[in-house]
Coordinates of C-alpha atoms in Angstrom, one line a residue:
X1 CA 105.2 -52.5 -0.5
X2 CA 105.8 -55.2 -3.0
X3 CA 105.9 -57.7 -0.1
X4 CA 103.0 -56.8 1.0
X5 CA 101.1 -56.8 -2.6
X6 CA 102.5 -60.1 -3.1
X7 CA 100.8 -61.4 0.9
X8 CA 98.0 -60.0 -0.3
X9 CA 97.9 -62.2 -3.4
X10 CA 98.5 -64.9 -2.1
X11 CA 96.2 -65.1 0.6
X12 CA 93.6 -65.9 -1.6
X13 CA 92.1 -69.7 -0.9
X14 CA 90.0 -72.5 -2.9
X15 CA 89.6 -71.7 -7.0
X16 CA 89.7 -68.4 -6.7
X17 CA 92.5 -67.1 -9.0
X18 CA 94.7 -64.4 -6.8
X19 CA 94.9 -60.9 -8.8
X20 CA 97.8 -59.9 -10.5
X21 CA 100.4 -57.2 -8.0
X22 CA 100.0 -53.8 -9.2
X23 CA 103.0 -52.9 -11.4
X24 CA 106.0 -50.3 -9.5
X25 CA 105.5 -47.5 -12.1
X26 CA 107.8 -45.4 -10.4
X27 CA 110.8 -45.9 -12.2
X28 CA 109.2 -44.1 -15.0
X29 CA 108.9 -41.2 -12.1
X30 CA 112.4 -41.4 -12.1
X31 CA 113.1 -41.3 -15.7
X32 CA 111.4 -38.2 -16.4
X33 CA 113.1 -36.5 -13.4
X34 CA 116.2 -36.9 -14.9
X35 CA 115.0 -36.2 -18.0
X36 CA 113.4 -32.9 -16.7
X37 CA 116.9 -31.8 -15.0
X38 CA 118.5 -32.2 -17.9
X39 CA 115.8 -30.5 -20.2
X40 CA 115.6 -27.6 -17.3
X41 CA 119.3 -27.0 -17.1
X42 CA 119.1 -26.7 -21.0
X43 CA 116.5 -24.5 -21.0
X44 CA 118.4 -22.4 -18.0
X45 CA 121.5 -22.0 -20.0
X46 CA 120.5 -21.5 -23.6
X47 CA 117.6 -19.1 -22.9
X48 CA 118.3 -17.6 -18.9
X49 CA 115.3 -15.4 -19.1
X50 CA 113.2 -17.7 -19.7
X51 CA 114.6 -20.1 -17.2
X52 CA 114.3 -17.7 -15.0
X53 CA 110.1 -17.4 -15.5
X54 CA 109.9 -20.7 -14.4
X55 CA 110.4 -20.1 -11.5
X56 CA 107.2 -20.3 -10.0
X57 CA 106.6 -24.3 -11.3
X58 CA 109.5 -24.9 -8.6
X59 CA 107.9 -22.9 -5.8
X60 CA 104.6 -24.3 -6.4
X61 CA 105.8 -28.0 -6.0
X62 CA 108.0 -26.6 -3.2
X63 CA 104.8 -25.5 -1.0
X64 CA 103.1 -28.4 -2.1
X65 CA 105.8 -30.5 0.3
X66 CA 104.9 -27.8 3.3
X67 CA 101.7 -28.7 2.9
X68 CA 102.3 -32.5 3.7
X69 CA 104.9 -32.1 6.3
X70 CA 102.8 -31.5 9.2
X71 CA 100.9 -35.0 8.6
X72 CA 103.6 -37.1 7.7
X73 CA 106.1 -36.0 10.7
X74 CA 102.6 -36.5 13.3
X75 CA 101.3 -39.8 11.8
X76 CA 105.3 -41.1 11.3
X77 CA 106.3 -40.0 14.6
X78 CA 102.9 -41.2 16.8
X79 CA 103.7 -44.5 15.7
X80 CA 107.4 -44.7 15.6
X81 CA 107.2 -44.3 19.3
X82 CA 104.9 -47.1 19.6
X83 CA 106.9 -49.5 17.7
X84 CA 110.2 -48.3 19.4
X85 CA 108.2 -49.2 22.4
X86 CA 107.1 -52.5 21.0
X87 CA 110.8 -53.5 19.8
X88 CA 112.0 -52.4 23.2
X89 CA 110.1 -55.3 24.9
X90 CA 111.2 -58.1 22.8
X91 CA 114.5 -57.8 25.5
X92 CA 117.9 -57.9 25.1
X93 CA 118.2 -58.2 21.2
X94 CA 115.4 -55.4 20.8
X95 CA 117.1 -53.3 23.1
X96 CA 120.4 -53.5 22.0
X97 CA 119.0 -52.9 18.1
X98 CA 117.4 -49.6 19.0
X99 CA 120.4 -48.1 21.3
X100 CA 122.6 -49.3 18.3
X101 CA 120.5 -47.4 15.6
X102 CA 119.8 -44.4 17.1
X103 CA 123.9 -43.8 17.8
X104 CA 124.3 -44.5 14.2
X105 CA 122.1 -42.1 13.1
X106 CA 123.6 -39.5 15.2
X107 CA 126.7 -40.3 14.0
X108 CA 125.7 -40.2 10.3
X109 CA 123.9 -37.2 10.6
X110 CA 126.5 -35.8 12.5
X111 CA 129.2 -36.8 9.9
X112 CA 127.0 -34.8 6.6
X113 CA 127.3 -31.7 8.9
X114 CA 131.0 -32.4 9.5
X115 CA 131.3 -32.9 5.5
X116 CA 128.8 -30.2 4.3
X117 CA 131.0 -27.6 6.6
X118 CA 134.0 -28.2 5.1
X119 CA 133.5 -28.3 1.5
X120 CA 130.4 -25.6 1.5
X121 CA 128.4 -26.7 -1.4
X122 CA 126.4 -24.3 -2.8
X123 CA 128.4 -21.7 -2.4
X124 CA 128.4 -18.6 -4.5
X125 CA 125.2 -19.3 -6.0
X126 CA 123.0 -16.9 -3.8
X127 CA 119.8 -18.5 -4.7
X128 CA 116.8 -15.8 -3.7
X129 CA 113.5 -16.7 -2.1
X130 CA 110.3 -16.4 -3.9
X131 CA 109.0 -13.2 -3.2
X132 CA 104.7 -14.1 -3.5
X133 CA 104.1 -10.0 -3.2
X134 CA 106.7 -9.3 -6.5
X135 CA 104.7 -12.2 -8.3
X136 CA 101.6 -10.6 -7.6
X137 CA 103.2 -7.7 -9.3
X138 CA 104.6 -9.0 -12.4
X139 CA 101.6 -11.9 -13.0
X140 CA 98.3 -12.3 -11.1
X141 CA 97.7 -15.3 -12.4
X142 CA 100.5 -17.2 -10.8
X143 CA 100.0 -15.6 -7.5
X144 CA 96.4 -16.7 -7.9
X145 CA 97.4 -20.3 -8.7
X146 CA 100.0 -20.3 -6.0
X147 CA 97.9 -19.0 -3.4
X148 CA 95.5 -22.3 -4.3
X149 CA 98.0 -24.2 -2.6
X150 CA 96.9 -24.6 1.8
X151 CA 99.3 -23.2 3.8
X152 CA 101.6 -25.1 5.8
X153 CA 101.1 -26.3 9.6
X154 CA 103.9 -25.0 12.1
X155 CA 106.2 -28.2 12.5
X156 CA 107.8 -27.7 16.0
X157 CA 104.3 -27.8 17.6
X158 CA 103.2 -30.6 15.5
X159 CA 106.4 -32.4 16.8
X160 CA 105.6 -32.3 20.2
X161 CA 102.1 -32.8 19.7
X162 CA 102.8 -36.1 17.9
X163 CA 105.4 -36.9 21.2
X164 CA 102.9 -36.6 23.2
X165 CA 99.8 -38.6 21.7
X166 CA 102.4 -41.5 20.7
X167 CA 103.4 -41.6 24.8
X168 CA 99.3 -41.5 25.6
X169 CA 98.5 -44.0 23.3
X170 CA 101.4 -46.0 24.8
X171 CA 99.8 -45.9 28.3
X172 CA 96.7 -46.6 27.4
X173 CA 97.5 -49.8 26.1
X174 CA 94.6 -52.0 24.2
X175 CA 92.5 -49.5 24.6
X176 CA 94.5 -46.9 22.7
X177 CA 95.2 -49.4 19.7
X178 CA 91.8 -48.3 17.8
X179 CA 93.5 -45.2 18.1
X180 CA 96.7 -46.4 16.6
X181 CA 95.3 -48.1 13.7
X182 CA 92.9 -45.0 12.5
X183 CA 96.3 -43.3 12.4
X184 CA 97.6 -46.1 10.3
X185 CA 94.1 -45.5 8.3
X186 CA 95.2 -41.9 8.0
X187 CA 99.1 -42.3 7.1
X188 CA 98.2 -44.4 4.6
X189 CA 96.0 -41.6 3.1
X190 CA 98.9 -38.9 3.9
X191 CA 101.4 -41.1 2.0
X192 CA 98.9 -41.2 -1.1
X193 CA 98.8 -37.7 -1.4
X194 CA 102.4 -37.8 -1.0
X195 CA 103.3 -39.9 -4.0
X196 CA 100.3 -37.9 -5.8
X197 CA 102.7 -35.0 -4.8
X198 CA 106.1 -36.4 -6.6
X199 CA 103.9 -37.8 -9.3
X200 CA 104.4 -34.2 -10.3
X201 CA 108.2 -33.7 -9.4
X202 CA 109.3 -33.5 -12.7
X203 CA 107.8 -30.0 -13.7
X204 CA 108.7 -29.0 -10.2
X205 CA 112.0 -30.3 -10.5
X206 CA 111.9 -28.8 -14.4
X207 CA 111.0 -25.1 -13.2
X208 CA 113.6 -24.8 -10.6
X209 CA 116.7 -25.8 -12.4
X210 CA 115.7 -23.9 -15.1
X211 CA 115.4 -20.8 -12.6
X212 CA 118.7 -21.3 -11.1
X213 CA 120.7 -22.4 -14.2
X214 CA 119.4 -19.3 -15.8
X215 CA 120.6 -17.3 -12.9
X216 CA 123.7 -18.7 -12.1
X217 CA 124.9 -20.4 -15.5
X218 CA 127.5 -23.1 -14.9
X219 CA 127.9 -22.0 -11.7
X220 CA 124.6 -24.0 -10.4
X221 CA 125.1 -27.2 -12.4
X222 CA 128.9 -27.1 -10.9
X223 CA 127.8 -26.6 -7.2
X224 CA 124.8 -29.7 -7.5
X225 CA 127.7 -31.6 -9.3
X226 CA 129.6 -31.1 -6.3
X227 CA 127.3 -32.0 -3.7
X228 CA 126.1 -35.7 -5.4
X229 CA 129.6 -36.2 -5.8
X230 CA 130.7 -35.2 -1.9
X231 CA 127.4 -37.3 -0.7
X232 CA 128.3 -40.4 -2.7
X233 CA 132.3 -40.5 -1.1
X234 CA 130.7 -39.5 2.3
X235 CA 128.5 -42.2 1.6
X236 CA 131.4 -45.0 0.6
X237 CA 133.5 -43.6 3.5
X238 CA 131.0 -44.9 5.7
X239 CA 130.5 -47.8 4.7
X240 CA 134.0 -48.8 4.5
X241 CA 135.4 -46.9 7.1
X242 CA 133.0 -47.0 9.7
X243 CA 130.9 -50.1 9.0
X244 CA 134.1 -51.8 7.7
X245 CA 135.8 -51.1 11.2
X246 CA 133.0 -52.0 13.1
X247 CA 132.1 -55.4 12.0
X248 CA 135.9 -56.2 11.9
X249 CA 136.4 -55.3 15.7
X250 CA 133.3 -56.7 16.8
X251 CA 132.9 -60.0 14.5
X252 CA 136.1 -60.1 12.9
X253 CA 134.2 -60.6 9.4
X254 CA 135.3 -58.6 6.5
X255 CA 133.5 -55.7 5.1
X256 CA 134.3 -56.3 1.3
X257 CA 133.2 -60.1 1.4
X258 CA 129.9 -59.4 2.9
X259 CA 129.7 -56.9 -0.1
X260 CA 130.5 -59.2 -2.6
X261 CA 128.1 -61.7 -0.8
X262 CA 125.1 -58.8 -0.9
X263 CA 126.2 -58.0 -4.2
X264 CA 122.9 -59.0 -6.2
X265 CA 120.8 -57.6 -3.6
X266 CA 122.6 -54.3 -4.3
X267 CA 122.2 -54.5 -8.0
X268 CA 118.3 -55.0 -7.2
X269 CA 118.7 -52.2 -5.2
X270 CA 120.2 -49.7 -7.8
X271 CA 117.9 -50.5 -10.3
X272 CA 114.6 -49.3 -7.9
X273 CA 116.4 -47.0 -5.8
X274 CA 114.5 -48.7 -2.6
X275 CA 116.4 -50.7 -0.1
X276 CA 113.0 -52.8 0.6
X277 CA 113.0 -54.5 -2.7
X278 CA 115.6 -56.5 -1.1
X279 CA 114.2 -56.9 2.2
X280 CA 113.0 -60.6 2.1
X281 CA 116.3 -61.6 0.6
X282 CA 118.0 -60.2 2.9
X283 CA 116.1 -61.6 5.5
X284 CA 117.2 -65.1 4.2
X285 CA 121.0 -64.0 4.0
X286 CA 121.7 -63.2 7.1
X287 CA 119.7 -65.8 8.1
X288 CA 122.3 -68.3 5.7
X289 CA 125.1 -66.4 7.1
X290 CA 124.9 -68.0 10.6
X291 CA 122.5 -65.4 12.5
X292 CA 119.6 -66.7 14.5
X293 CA 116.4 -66.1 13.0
X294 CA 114.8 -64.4 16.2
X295 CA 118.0 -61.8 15.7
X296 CA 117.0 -61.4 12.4
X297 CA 113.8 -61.0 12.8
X298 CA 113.6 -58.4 14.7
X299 CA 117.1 -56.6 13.8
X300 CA 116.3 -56.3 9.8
X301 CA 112.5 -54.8 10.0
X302 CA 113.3 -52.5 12.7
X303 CA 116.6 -51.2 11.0
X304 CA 114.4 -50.9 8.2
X305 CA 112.3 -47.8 9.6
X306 CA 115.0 -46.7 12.5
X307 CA 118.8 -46.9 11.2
X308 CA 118.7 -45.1 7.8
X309 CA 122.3 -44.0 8.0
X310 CA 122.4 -43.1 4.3
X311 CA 119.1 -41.2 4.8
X312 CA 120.9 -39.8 7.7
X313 CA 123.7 -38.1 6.1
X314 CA 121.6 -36.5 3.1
X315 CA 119.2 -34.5 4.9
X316 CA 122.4 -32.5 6.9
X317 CA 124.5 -32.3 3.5
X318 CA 120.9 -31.1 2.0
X319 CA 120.2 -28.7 4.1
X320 CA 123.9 -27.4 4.5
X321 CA 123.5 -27.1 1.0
X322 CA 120.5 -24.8 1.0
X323 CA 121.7 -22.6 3.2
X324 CA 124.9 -22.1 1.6
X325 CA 123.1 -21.4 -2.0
X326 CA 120.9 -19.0 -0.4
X327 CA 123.8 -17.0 1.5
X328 CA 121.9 -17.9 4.6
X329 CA 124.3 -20.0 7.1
X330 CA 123.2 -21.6 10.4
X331 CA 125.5 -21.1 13.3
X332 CA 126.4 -24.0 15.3
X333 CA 124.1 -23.4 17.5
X334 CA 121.2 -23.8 14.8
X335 CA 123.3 -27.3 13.3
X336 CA 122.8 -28.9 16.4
X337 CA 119.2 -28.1 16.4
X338 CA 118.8 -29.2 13.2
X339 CA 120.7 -32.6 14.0
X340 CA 118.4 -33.3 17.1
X341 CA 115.1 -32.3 14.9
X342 CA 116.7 -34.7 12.2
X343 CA 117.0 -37.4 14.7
X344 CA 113.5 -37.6 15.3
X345 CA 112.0 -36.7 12.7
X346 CA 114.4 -39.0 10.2
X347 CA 112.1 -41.9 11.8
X348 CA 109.3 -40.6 9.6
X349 CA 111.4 -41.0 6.2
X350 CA 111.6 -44.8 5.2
X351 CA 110.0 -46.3 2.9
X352 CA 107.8 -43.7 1.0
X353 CA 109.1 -42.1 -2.0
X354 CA 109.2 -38.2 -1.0
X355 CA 109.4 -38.8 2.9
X356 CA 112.9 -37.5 2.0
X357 CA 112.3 -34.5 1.1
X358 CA 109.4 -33.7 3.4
X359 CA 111.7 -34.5 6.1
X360 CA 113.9 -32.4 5.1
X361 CA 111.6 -29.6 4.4
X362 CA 110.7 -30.3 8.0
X363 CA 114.1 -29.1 9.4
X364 CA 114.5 -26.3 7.4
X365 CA 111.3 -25.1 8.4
X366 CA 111.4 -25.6 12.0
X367 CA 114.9 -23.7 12.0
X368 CA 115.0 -21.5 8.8
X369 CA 111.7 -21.1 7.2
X370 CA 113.5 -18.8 4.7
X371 CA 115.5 -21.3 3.4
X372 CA 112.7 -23.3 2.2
X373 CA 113.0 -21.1 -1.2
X374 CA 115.6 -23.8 -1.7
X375 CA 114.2 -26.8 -2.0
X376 CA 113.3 -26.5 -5.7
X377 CA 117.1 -27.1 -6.7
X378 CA 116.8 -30.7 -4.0
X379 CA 114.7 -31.6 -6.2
X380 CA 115.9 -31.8 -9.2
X381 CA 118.9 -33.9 -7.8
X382 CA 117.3 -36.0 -5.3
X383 CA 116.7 -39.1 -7.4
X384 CA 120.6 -39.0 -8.4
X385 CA 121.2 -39.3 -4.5
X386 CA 118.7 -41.7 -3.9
X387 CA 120.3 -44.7 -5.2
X388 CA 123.4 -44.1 -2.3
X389 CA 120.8 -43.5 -0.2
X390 CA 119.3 -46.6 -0.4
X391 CA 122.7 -48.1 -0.7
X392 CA 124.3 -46.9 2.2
X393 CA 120.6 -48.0 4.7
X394 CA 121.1 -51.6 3.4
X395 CA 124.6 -52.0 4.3
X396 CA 124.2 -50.3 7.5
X397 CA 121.4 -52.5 8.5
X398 CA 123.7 -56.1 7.5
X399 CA 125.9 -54.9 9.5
X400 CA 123.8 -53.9 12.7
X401 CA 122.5 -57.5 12.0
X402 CA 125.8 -59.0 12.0
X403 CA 126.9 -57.3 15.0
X404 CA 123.4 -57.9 17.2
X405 CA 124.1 -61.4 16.5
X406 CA 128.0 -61.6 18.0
X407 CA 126.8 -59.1 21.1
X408 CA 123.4 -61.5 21.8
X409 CA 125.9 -64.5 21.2
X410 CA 123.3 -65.3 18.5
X411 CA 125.9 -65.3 15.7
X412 CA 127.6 -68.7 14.4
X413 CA 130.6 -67.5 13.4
X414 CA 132.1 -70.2 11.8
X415 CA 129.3 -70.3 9.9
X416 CA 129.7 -66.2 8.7
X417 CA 133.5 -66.8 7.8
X418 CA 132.5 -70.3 5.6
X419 CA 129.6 -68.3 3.7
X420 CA 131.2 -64.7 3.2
X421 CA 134.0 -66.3 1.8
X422 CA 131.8 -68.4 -0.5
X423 CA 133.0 -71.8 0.6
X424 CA 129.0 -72.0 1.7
X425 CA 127.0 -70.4 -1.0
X426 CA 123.7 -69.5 -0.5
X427 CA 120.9 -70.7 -3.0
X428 CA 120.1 -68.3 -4.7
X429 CA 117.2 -70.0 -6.6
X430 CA 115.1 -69.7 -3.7
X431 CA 115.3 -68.0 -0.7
X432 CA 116.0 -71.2 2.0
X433 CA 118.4 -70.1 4.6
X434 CA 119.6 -73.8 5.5
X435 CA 118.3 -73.6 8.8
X436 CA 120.4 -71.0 10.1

């Protein structure tokens, strides 16, 4: 978004002074979920009753999602079939991107069910669903206020239907693209409401710790301390195993050099939890690091929306998760569902603070709509997660670009080995890519 604020500004021509970007407030977003974690797991411990009250703050931000996931997964998925149709005919290097990222994400998500099976976070907290007929009992004025909130639209159903329009708007060609850009019109409206919606994450996020910590004492804060730290490993595992071994086999470059020669694009990264902060630089990079700029071109901004490996491996470990806390396990039968829903409905979740979540939300709903009860605990933890996240999509996309390059024969790699081991540093004081 902030490349596009700053096109935007400086389009302007003649005298005219361009206007200032609009200032990313989110960190502060991000500051007070923490801070609201903490203060609900606080609350939770040192006065359980109360903790427990709260409850309904979490479920009401919780249906709040439901009532956004039908709209984000139609608009998302209608026009992530027209650009994987429009990155399909640029030819060999667009075809080879998009078979590449959709096997990594299969393989990512099918790693977080691997990992959330065998460690079972969660467990032993049985979480309960909200019960809206005992609220009604105990306080009208909740159930009143929570039954202010739309209902949500069946997702299955809305999948399809969005399958279907994005391959009729496909065939239709010119014609359809009025189509196609009202939708943009409307996902850009969807994705307001959206950040309206985590605007209030923190009293969501607040409400259901508190409710679970008060619950389950130590026992909650131990399981969500678990998860983070089994998705960051997974997450580092990844990159090193199966990145690392990938780019060595297929370009013989080193894994930990092209770290260290990302490294301030992953420092930018951590510090706003977004991997398209450092889109343009790294753009420029890989550009410096001997790939054509055609390759890069259309590898980088299509990884950006369809290879979200880090992405990937939270929503299984996520949802894993839920259903563990809430002594509700999916068979295997249901985990493969989930991982082919996840597949196509992950396309929806980059770039939009929240997407995440709704994704998520999403596949439980489709598969478990009980375990949506859960959510609230995601919450609270999601922003800790977000920074691997974010992490592990940038990484996974230098390497895809890397590797495009060496199968397209688009990759100098004389060039890569001089530059990753910083005999050819790149210029850091502007973003020139030397003609590579």
């Amino acid at each position: 978004m902030a490349v596009i604020e700053q096109t935007a500004a400086s389009g302007s021509g003649g005298q005219e002074q361009a206007p200032a970007p609009k200032k990313d407030r989110t960190h502060w977003l991000y500051i007070m979920v923490i801070a609201s974690v903490i203060l609900g797991a606080a609350v939770g411990l040192i006065f359980p009753e109360l903790g427990k009250a709260l409850k309904p703050l979490g479920t009401g931000f919780v249906a709040l999602i439901k009532m956004i996931i039908a709209p984000v997964i139609f608009c998302t998925i209608v026009l992530g079939i027209g650009s994987i149709a429009k990155a399909a005919t640029v030819g060999k290097v667009g075809g080879l991107a998009m078979i590449y990222f959709l096997a990594m994400s299969t393989f990512a998500l099918a790693i977080g069910l691997v990992v959330g099976n065998l460690i079972h976070p969660g467990e032993g907290l049985e979480l309960k669903p909200y019960d809206p007929a005992a609220a009604a009992e105990e306080n009208a004025t909740v159930a009143f206020l929570l039954g202010m909130i739309p209902k949500d639209i069946p997702v299955l159903p809305t999948l399809v239907l969005a399958i279907i329009v994005g391959f009729a708007l496909q065939g239709m060609g010119k014609a359809g693209e009025p189509v196609l850009n009202g939708i943009k019109a409307i996902q850009l409206v969807v994705f307001r409401i959206m950040m309206m919606i985590m605007w209030i994450a923190p009293i969501g996020a607040f409400g259901a710790i508190a409710a679970v910590v008060g619950a389950t004492g130590w026992a909650a804060i131990g399981s969500m301390a678990i998860l983070m730290g089994a998705f960051y490993l997974t997450c580092v595992l990844f990159i090193v195993v199966v990145l690392g071994t990938m780019l060595r086999l297929v370009t013989g470059l080193n894994i930990f050099q092209m770290l260290k020669y990302l490294a301030r694009e992953y420092l930018l990264i951590f510090s706003t939890s977004s991997s398209e902060s450092a889109l343009p630089r790294l753009i420029a990079k890989m550009e410096h690091a001997g790939v054509s700029k055609p390759v890069v071109g259309i590898t980088v901004p299509t990884g950006y929306s369809f290879n979200l490996d880090g992405t990937a491996i939270y929503l299984t470990m996520s949802a894993l998760f839920i259903s563990t806390a809430m002594d509700m396990p999916m068979s295997i039968g249901q985990q493969i569902g989930l991982l082919v829903f996840m597949i196509i409905a992950s396309k929806g979740a980059a770039g939009v603070t929240g997407a995440g979540l709704a994704t998520l939300a999403a596949g439980l709903q489709a598969h478990k709509p009980e375990l949506l009860g859960g959510m609230g605990v995601i919450v609270g933890i999601d922003k800790f997660m977000s920074e691997a996240r974010a992490l592990t999509n940038f990484t996974g996309n230098a390497v895809a670009t890397f590797l495009i390059g060496k199968w397209t024969g688009e990759l100098d790699s004389e060039q890569a080995r001089a530059v990753l081991s910083g005999s050819r540093p790149f210029d850091e004081t502007s973003l020139n890519p030397d003609g590579h």
